[in-house]
Short mmCIF file of N, CA, C and O in Angstrom, two decimals:
data_model
loop_
_atom_site.label_atom_id
_atom_site.label_comp_id
_atom_site.label_asym_id
_atom_site.label_seq_id
_atom_site.Cartn_x
_atom_site.Cartn_y
_atom_site.Cartn_z
N GLN A 1 0.84 -1.18 0.00
CA GLN A 1 0.00 0.00 0.00
C GLN A 1 0.88 1.25 0.00
O GLN A 1 1.77 1.37 0.82
N VAL A 2 0.59 2.15 -0.93
CA VAL A 2 1.36 3.38 -1.04
C VAL A 2 1.05 4.30 0.14
O VAL A 2 -0.11 4.51 0.49
N GLN A 3 2.10 4.83 0.74
CA GLN A 3 1.94 5.83 1.79
C GLN A 3 2.80 7.04 1.47
O GLN A 3 3.96 6.89 1.07
N LEU A 4 2.23 8.21 1.67
CA LEU A 4 2.93 9.46 1.42
C LEU A 4 2.78 10.34 2.65
O LEU A 4 1.66 10.58 3.11
N VAL A 5 3.90 10.81 3.18
CA VAL A 5 3.86 11.63 4.39
C VAL A 5 4.62 12.92 4.14
O VAL A 5 5.84 12.89 3.90
N GLU A 6 3.90 14.03 4.18
CA GLU A 6 4.50 15.33 3.91
C GLU A 6 4.95 16.02 5.19
O GLU A 6 4.41 15.78 6.27
N SER A 7 5.93 16.90 5.04
CA SER A 7 6.40 17.73 6.14
C SER A 7 7.06 18.98 5.59
O SER A 7 7.31 19.06 4.38
N GLY A 8 7.32 19.94 6.48
CA GLY A 8 8.07 21.12 6.08
C GLY A 8 7.27 22.39 5.90
O GLY A 8 7.83 23.45 5.63
N GLY A 9 5.96 22.30 6.05
CA GLY A 9 5.15 23.50 5.92
C GLY A 9 5.35 24.45 7.09
O GLY A 9 6.02 24.13 8.07
N GLY A 10 4.75 25.62 6.97
CA GLY A 10 4.85 26.59 8.04
C GLY A 10 4.42 27.96 7.59
O GLY A 10 3.84 28.14 6.51
N LEU A 11 4.74 28.94 8.44
CA LEU A 11 4.42 30.35 8.17
C LEU A 11 5.67 31.04 7.66
O LEU A 11 6.74 30.94 8.28
N VAL A 12 5.54 31.75 6.55
CA VAL A 12 6.69 32.44 5.97
C VAL A 12 6.22 33.79 5.43
O VAL A 12 5.06 33.93 5.01
N GLN A 13 7.11 34.76 5.44
CA GLN A 13 6.77 36.07 4.91
C GLN A 13 6.83 36.08 3.39
O GLN A 13 7.55 35.27 2.78
N PRO A 14 6.10 36.97 2.76
CA PRO A 14 6.20 37.09 1.29
C PRO A 14 7.65 37.30 0.87
O PRO A 14 8.39 38.06 1.51
N GLY A 15 8.02 36.61 -0.20
CA GLY A 15 9.40 36.65 -0.66
C GLY A 15 10.29 35.60 -0.04
O GLY A 15 11.44 35.42 -0.49
N GLY A 16 9.79 34.91 0.96
CA GLY A 16 10.58 33.89 1.64
C GLY A 16 10.56 32.55 0.92
O GLY A 16 9.99 32.41 -0.16
N SER A 17 11.20 31.57 1.56
CA SER A 17 11.33 30.23 0.97
C SER A 17 10.94 29.16 1.97
O SER A 17 11.06 29.35 3.18
N LEU A 18 10.50 28.05 1.43
CA LEU A 18 10.23 26.84 2.21
C LEU A 18 10.61 25.63 1.37
O LEU A 18 10.53 25.68 0.14
N ARG A 19 10.97 24.57 2.06
CA ARG A 19 11.24 23.31 1.38
C ARG A 19 10.34 22.25 1.98
O ARG A 19 10.46 21.93 3.17
N LEU A 20 9.47 21.69 1.17
CA LEU A 20 8.59 20.62 1.60
C LEU A 20 9.22 19.27 1.28
O LEU A 20 9.92 19.14 0.29
N SER A 21 8.94 18.31 2.15
CA SER A 21 9.45 16.95 1.95
C SER A 21 8.29 15.96 1.94
O SER A 21 7.28 16.17 2.62
N CYS A 22 8.47 14.89 1.19
CA CYS A 22 7.48 13.82 1.13
C CYS A 22 8.22 12.49 1.22
O CYS A 22 9.07 12.20 0.37
N ALA A 23 7.89 11.71 2.24
CA ALA A 23 8.44 10.37 2.38
C ALA A 23 7.47 9.38 1.75
O ALA A 23 6.33 9.27 2.20
N ALA A 24 7.94 8.70 0.71
CA ALA A 24 7.08 7.79 -0.05
C ALA A 24 7.46 6.34 0.25
O ALA A 24 8.64 6.00 0.31
N SER A 25 6.46 5.49 0.43
CA SER A 25 6.71 4.07 0.68
C SER A 25 5.60 3.23 0.08
O SER A 25 4.54 3.75 -0.27
N GLY A 26 5.88 1.93 -0.07
CA GLY A 26 4.88 1.00 -0.56
C GLY A 26 4.88 0.79 -2.06
O GLY A 26 4.03 0.08 -2.58
N PHE A 27 5.84 1.40 -2.77
CA PHE A 27 5.90 1.20 -4.22
C PHE A 27 6.64 -0.09 -4.55
O PHE A 27 7.59 -0.47 -3.87
N THR A 28 6.21 -0.73 -5.63
CA THR A 28 6.84 -1.99 -6.02
C THR A 28 8.08 -1.78 -6.86
O THR A 28 8.86 -2.70 -7.06
N SER A 29 8.27 -0.56 -7.36
CA SER A 29 9.48 -0.23 -8.09
C SER A 29 9.81 1.24 -7.84
O SER A 29 9.04 1.96 -7.23
N ASP A 30 10.97 1.67 -8.32
CA ASP A 30 11.39 3.06 -8.17
C ASP A 30 10.97 3.93 -9.34
O ASP A 30 11.21 5.13 -9.36
N ASN A 31 10.31 3.32 -10.33
CA ASN A 31 10.02 4.01 -11.58
C ASN A 31 8.62 4.63 -11.57
O ASN A 31 7.81 4.37 -12.46
N TYR A 32 8.32 5.44 -10.58
CA TYR A 32 6.99 6.03 -10.51
C TYR A 32 7.07 7.55 -10.60
O TYR A 32 8.01 8.17 -10.12
N ALA A 33 6.07 8.10 -11.24
CA ALA A 33 5.97 9.55 -11.32
C ALA A 33 5.26 10.06 -10.07
O ALA A 33 4.36 9.40 -9.54
N ILE A 34 5.64 11.24 -9.65
CA ILE A 34 5.09 11.78 -8.41
C ILE A 34 5.12 13.29 -8.45
O ILE A 34 5.84 13.87 -9.29
N GLY A 35 4.37 13.94 -7.60
CA GLY A 35 4.38 15.39 -7.62
C GLY A 35 3.65 15.99 -6.44
O GLY A 35 3.43 15.31 -5.43
N TRP A 36 3.27 17.25 -6.60
CA TRP A 36 2.60 18.00 -5.55
C TRP A 36 1.40 18.75 -6.12
O TRP A 36 1.45 19.29 -7.22
N PHE A 37 0.34 18.77 -5.33
CA PHE A 37 -0.74 19.68 -5.63
C PHE A 37 -1.07 20.46 -4.37
O PHE A 37 -0.68 20.10 -3.28
N ARG A 38 -1.81 21.54 -4.53
CA ARG A 38 -2.21 22.34 -3.38
C ARG A 38 -3.70 22.62 -3.42
O ARG A 38 -4.32 22.62 -4.49
N GLN A 39 -4.23 22.86 -2.25
CA GLN A 39 -5.66 23.15 -2.14
C GLN A 39 -5.84 24.24 -1.09
O GLN A 39 -5.43 24.07 0.07
N ALA A 40 -6.43 25.34 -1.52
CA ALA A 40 -6.74 26.44 -0.62
C ALA A 40 -8.25 26.49 -0.41
O ALA A 40 -9.01 26.08 -1.30
N PRO A 41 -8.70 26.99 0.73
CA PRO A 41 -10.15 27.07 0.98
C PRO A 41 -10.88 27.84 -0.10
O PRO A 41 -10.46 28.94 -0.48
N GLY A 42 -11.93 27.26 -0.64
CA GLY A 42 -12.72 27.93 -1.65
C GLY A 42 -12.13 27.93 -3.04
O GLY A 42 -12.70 28.52 -3.95
N LYS A 43 -10.98 27.27 -3.21
CA LYS A 43 -10.32 27.23 -4.52
C LYS A 43 -10.21 25.80 -5.02
O LYS A 43 -10.23 24.85 -4.24
N GLU A 44 -10.06 25.66 -6.32
CA GLU A 44 -9.88 24.35 -6.91
C GLU A 44 -8.49 23.80 -6.61
O GLU A 44 -7.54 24.57 -6.44
N ARG A 45 -8.41 22.50 -6.56
CA ARG A 45 -7.11 21.86 -6.42
C ARG A 45 -6.22 22.25 -7.61
O ARG A 45 -6.68 22.28 -8.75
N GLU A 46 -4.96 22.53 -7.32
CA GLU A 46 -4.02 22.93 -8.38
C GLU A 46 -2.74 22.10 -8.29
O GLU A 46 -2.04 22.14 -7.28
N GLY A 47 -2.43 21.38 -9.34
CA GLY A 47 -1.15 20.69 -9.42
C GLY A 47 -0.05 21.71 -9.61
O GLY A 47 -0.14 22.57 -10.49
N VAL A 48 1.03 21.63 -8.80
CA VAL A 48 2.09 22.64 -8.88
C VAL A 48 3.42 22.08 -9.36
O VAL A 48 4.33 22.84 -9.70
N ALA A 49 3.57 20.77 -9.38
CA ALA A 49 4.84 20.21 -9.86
C ALA A 49 4.70 18.70 -10.00
O ALA A 49 3.96 18.08 -9.23
N CYS A 50 5.42 18.14 -10.95
CA CYS A 50 5.52 16.69 -11.03
C CYS A 50 6.86 16.32 -11.66
O CYS A 50 7.48 17.13 -12.37
N ILE A 51 7.30 15.11 -11.35
CA ILE A 51 8.57 14.63 -11.86
C ILE A 51 8.40 13.21 -12.35
O ILE A 51 7.75 12.38 -11.71
N SER A 52 8.98 12.93 -13.50
CA SER A 52 8.85 11.62 -14.12
C SER A 52 9.66 10.58 -13.35
O SER A 52 10.69 10.89 -12.75
N GLY A 53 9.17 9.34 -13.41
CA GLY A 53 9.91 8.25 -12.79
C GLY A 53 10.95 7.65 -13.71
O GLY A 53 11.85 6.94 -13.26
N SER A 54 10.88 7.96 -14.99
CA SER A 54 11.79 7.34 -15.96
C SER A 54 13.01 8.22 -16.24
O SER A 54 14.14 7.78 -16.08
N ASP A 55 12.77 9.47 -16.64
CA ASP A 55 13.90 10.32 -17.03
C ASP A 55 14.09 11.54 -16.15
O ASP A 55 14.95 12.38 -16.43
N GLY A 56 13.28 11.68 -15.11
CA GLY A 56 13.43 12.80 -14.20
C GLY A 56 12.95 14.13 -14.74
O GLY A 56 13.22 15.18 -14.14
N SER A 57 12.24 14.11 -15.86
CA SER A 57 11.74 15.37 -16.40
C SER A 57 10.67 15.95 -15.48
O SER A 57 9.97 15.21 -14.79
N THR A 58 10.59 17.26 -15.47
CA THR A 58 9.68 17.95 -14.55
C THR A 58 8.69 18.84 -15.31
O THR A 58 8.94 19.24 -16.45
N ASN A 59 7.59 19.13 -14.67
CA ASN A 59 6.59 20.03 -15.22
C ASN A 59 6.03 20.93 -14.13
O ASN A 59 5.89 20.49 -12.97
N TYR A 60 5.73 22.16 -14.52
CA TYR A 60 5.15 23.15 -13.61
C TYR A 60 4.11 23.98 -14.35
O TYR A 60 4.27 24.26 -15.54
N PRO A 61 3.08 24.42 -13.67
CA PRO A 61 2.17 25.38 -14.30
C PRO A 61 2.80 26.77 -14.29
O PRO A 61 3.75 27.04 -13.56
N ASP A 62 2.23 27.67 -15.06
CA ASP A 62 2.78 29.03 -15.15
C ASP A 62 2.80 29.73 -13.80
O ASP A 62 3.66 30.57 -13.54
N SER A 63 1.84 29.39 -12.94
CA SER A 63 1.71 30.11 -11.67
C SER A 63 2.92 29.94 -10.75
O SER A 63 3.15 30.78 -9.88
N VAL A 64 3.70 28.86 -10.94
CA VAL A 64 4.83 28.63 -10.04
C VAL A 64 6.15 28.43 -10.77
O VAL A 64 7.21 28.35 -10.13
N ARG A 65 6.09 28.35 -12.10
CA ARG A 65 7.33 28.08 -12.86
C ARG A 65 8.35 29.17 -12.59
O ARG A 65 8.05 30.36 -12.61
N GLY A 66 9.58 28.74 -12.32
CA GLY A 66 10.65 29.67 -12.01
C GLY A 66 10.78 29.95 -10.52
O GLY A 66 11.79 30.50 -10.07
N ARG A 67 9.77 29.58 -9.74
CA ARG A 67 9.82 29.78 -8.29
C ARG A 67 9.87 28.46 -7.53
O ARG A 67 10.48 28.38 -6.46
N PHE A 68 9.21 27.43 -8.06
CA PHE A 68 9.16 26.12 -7.40
C PHE A 68 10.05 25.14 -8.17
O PHE A 68 10.12 25.17 -9.40
N THR A 69 10.69 24.25 -7.41
CA THR A 69 11.52 23.21 -8.01
C THR A 69 11.25 21.88 -7.31
O THR A 69 11.36 21.80 -6.08
N ILE A 70 10.91 20.87 -8.09
CA ILE A 70 10.69 19.54 -7.54
C ILE A 70 11.93 18.69 -7.76
O ILE A 70 12.60 18.81 -8.81
N SER A 71 12.24 17.84 -6.79
CA SER A 71 13.37 16.93 -6.93
C SER A 71 13.05 15.66 -6.14
O SER A 71 12.11 15.63 -5.34
N ARG A 72 13.87 14.63 -6.39
CA ARG A 72 13.65 13.39 -5.68
C ARG A 72 14.99 12.73 -5.39
O ARG A 72 15.96 12.90 -6.13
N ASP A 73 15.01 11.98 -4.31
CA ASP A 73 16.22 11.26 -3.91
C ASP A 73 15.77 9.99 -3.22
O ASP A 73 15.30 10.03 -2.08
N LYS A 74 15.89 8.88 -3.93
CA LYS A 74 15.42 7.58 -3.43
C LYS A 74 13.93 7.68 -3.09
O LYS A 74 13.12 7.95 -3.96
N ASN A 75 13.55 7.48 -1.86
CA ASN A 75 12.13 7.49 -1.52
C ASN A 75 11.63 8.84 -1.04
O ASN A 75 10.52 8.95 -0.54
N MET A 76 12.44 9.88 -1.21
CA MET A 76 12.05 11.22 -0.78
C MET A 76 11.79 12.11 -1.99
O MET A 76 12.49 12.05 -3.00
N VAL A 77 10.76 12.94 -1.88
CA VAL A 77 10.44 13.91 -2.91
C VAL A 77 10.38 15.28 -2.24
O VAL A 77 9.81 15.42 -1.16
N TYR A 78 10.98 16.27 -2.90
CA TYR A 78 11.08 17.60 -2.31
C TYR A 78 10.43 18.64 -3.21
O TYR A 78 10.40 18.50 -4.43
N LEU A 79 9.95 19.69 -2.57
CA LEU A 79 9.45 20.85 -3.31
C LEU A 79 10.08 22.10 -2.71
O LEU A 79 9.74 22.49 -1.59
N GLN A 80 11.04 22.66 -3.43
CA GLN A 80 11.67 23.90 -3.00
C GLN A 80 10.84 25.06 -3.53
O GLN A 80 10.63 25.17 -4.75
N MET A 81 10.39 25.91 -2.62
CA MET A 81 9.53 27.03 -3.01
C MET A 81 10.22 28.33 -2.63
O MET A 81 10.51 28.57 -1.46
N ASN A 82 10.49 29.14 -3.63
CA ASN A 82 11.16 30.42 -3.43
C ASN A 82 10.24 31.57 -3.82
O ASN A 82 9.25 31.38 -4.54
N ASN A 83 10.59 32.76 -3.36
CA ASN A 83 9.81 33.96 -3.67
C ASN A 83 8.32 33.71 -3.46
O ASN A 83 7.49 33.98 -4.34
N LEU A 84 7.99 33.21 -2.29
CA LEU A 84 6.60 32.86 -2.01
C LEU A 84 5.71 34.09 -1.95
O LEU A 84 6.13 35.18 -1.54
N LYS A 85 4.48 33.89 -2.39
CA LYS A 85 3.49 34.95 -2.44
C LYS A 85 2.28 34.57 -1.58
O LYS A 85 2.05 33.38 -1.35
N PRO A 86 1.51 35.53 -1.13
CA PRO A 86 0.32 35.21 -0.33
C PRO A 86 -0.61 34.23 -1.04
O PRO A 86 -1.24 33.39 -0.37
N GLU A 87 -0.69 34.30 -2.35
CA GLU A 87 -1.57 33.39 -3.09
C GLU A 87 -1.04 31.96 -3.13
O GLU A 87 -1.73 31.06 -3.62
N ASP A 88 0.15 31.72 -2.63
CA ASP A 88 0.67 30.36 -2.51
C ASP A 88 0.17 29.68 -1.24
O ASP A 88 0.42 28.48 -1.04
N THR A 89 -0.53 30.41 -0.39
CA THR A 89 -1.07 29.83 0.84
C THR A 89 -2.06 28.72 0.53
O THR A 89 -3.02 28.93 -0.23
N ALA A 90 -1.81 27.54 1.09
CA ALA A 90 -2.65 26.37 0.81
C ALA A 90 -2.12 25.19 1.61
O ALA A 90 -1.04 25.26 2.21
N VAL A 91 -2.88 24.09 1.58
CA VAL A 91 -2.37 22.81 2.06
C VAL A 91 -1.73 22.12 0.85
O VAL A 91 -2.36 21.99 -0.20
N TYR A 92 -0.49 21.70 1.02
CA TYR A 92 0.25 21.06 -0.05
C TYR A 92 0.30 19.55 0.17
O TYR A 92 0.68 19.09 1.25
N HIS A 93 -0.05 18.81 -0.88
CA HIS A 93 -0.12 17.36 -0.81
C HIS A 93 0.85 16.75 -1.81
O HIS A 93 0.94 17.21 -2.97
N CYS A 94 1.51 15.71 -1.39
CA CYS A 94 2.31 14.89 -2.28
C CYS A 94 1.36 13.87 -2.93
O CYS A 94 0.47 13.35 -2.23
N ALA A 95 1.52 13.59 -4.22
CA ALA A 95 0.55 12.72 -4.89
C ALA A 95 1.21 11.95 -6.03
O ALA A 95 2.23 12.38 -6.58
N THR A 96 0.60 10.85 -6.42
CA THR A 96 1.14 9.99 -7.47
C THR A 96 0.30 10.01 -8.74
O THR A 96 -0.81 10.53 -8.75
N ASP A 97 0.85 9.39 -9.78
CA ASP A 97 0.16 9.24 -11.07
C ASP A 97 -0.27 10.57 -11.68
O ASP A 97 -1.46 10.80 -11.91
N PRO A 98 0.67 11.47 -11.92
CA PRO A 98 0.32 12.74 -12.53
C PRO A 98 0.11 12.63 -14.04
O PRO A 98 0.70 11.77 -14.70
N GLU A 99 -0.71 13.52 -14.55
CA GLU A 99 -0.86 13.69 -15.99
C GLU A 99 -0.79 15.19 -16.29
O GLU A 99 -1.42 15.99 -15.60
N VAL A 100 -0.02 15.51 -17.32
CA VAL A 100 0.14 16.91 -17.70
C VAL A 100 -0.73 17.18 -18.92
O VAL A 100 -0.59 16.53 -19.95
N GLY A 101 -1.63 18.13 -18.80
CA GLY A 101 -2.54 18.44 -19.89
C GLY A 101 -2.20 19.76 -20.56
O GLY A 101 -1.07 20.26 -20.49
N ALA A 102 -3.22 20.32 -21.18
CA ALA A 102 -3.03 21.57 -21.90
C ALA A 102 -2.61 22.69 -20.94
O ALA A 102 -2.96 22.68 -19.77
N ARG A 103 -1.81 23.59 -21.46
CA ARG A 103 -1.33 24.77 -20.71
C ARG A 103 -0.56 24.35 -19.45
O ARG A 103 -0.46 25.12 -18.50
N GLY A 104 -0.01 23.14 -19.46
CA GLY A 104 0.81 22.71 -18.34
C GLY A 104 0.05 22.35 -17.09
O GLY A 104 0.65 22.20 -16.01
N LEU A 105 -1.28 22.19 -17.23
CA LEU A 105 -2.07 21.83 -16.07
C LEU A 105 -1.77 20.40 -15.66
O LEU A 105 -1.72 19.50 -16.50
N ILE A 106 -1.59 20.19 -14.36
CA ILE A 106 -1.21 18.89 -13.83
C ILE A 106 -2.35 18.35 -12.98
O ILE A 106 -2.85 19.04 -12.09
N ARG A 107 -2.75 17.11 -13.28
CA ARG A 107 -3.74 16.44 -12.45
C ARG A 107 -3.15 15.12 -11.94
O ARG A 107 -2.28 14.54 -12.59
N PHE A 108 -3.67 14.68 -10.81
CA PHE A 108 -3.16 13.46 -10.19
C PHE A 108 -4.27 12.43 -10.07
O PHE A 108 -5.40 12.76 -9.72
N PHE A 109 -3.92 11.17 -10.35
CA PHE A 109 -4.92 10.12 -10.39
C PHE A 109 -4.60 8.96 -9.46
O PHE A 109 -5.20 7.89 -9.57
N GLY A 110 -3.66 9.16 -8.55
CA GLY A 110 -3.29 8.09 -7.65
C GLY A 110 -3.55 8.43 -6.21
O GLY A 110 -4.59 8.97 -5.86
N SER A 111 -2.58 8.11 -5.36
CA SER A 111 -2.70 8.35 -3.92
C SER A 111 -2.13 9.72 -3.55
O SER A 111 -1.33 10.29 -4.29
N TRP A 112 -2.53 10.20 -2.40
CA TRP A 112 -1.97 11.44 -1.88
C TRP A 112 -1.88 11.38 -0.36
O TRP A 112 -2.58 10.60 0.28
N GLY A 113 -1.06 12.22 0.20
CA GLY A 113 -0.87 12.25 1.64
C GLY A 113 -1.81 13.23 2.32
O GLY A 113 -2.64 13.85 1.67
N GLN A 114 -1.61 13.37 3.62
CA GLN A 114 -2.53 14.21 4.41
C GLN A 114 -2.26 15.70 4.23
O GLN A 114 -3.11 16.53 4.56
N GLY A 115 -1.10 16.03 3.71
CA GLY A 115 -0.81 17.42 3.40
C GLY A 115 -0.08 18.17 4.51
O GLY A 115 -0.05 17.73 5.66
N THR A 116 0.51 19.29 4.12
CA THR A 116 1.19 20.17 5.07
C THR A 116 0.81 21.61 4.74
O THR A 116 0.78 21.99 3.57
N GLN A 117 0.50 22.38 5.77
CA GLN A 117 0.00 23.74 5.57
C GLN A 117 1.14 24.70 5.29
O GLN A 117 2.14 24.73 6.03
N VAL A 118 0.96 25.49 4.26
CA VAL A 118 1.89 26.58 3.95
C VAL A 118 1.10 27.88 4.01
O VAL A 118 0.08 28.03 3.34
N THR A 119 1.58 28.81 4.83
CA THR A 119 0.93 30.10 4.96
C THR A 119 1.94 31.19 4.67
O THR A 119 3.00 31.24 5.30
N VAL A 120 1.61 32.04 3.70
CA VAL A 120 2.50 33.14 3.32
C VAL A 120 1.81 34.44 3.72
O VAL A 120 0.80 34.82 3.14
N SER A 121 2.38 35.08 4.72
CA SER A 121 1.75 36.28 5.26
C SER A 121 2.77 37.11 6.00
O SER A 121 3.71 36.59 6.60
N SER A 122 2.56 38.43 5.97
CA SER A 122 3.43 39.32 6.72
C SER A 122 2.83 39.62 8.09
O SER A 122 3.44 40.35 8.88
#
């Protein structure tokens, strides 16, 4: 059974940085795609990053490209977030089975973790 456990969220001022971590377990191989989505109250879920399990290629929507970076190391997946803005405030979830659609929109069709809260405020 796939398990995803996120950590690293918190309160940060606009322009600041945070690094989120996701500990992944229960996969039968290392060749899985994984990523992050966020959900803010009253807003639609938004995929913010994903990374391929085969070649390590990454995808981001326009809203975070150039500010967020996804990476992975063995069973850990990271999301480095720089130049954070108040609109980045949300619960961030690690998730599997991403698909990248038109305009770089990312959706997830697998499992996800309980999430970690990120609040950007002065």
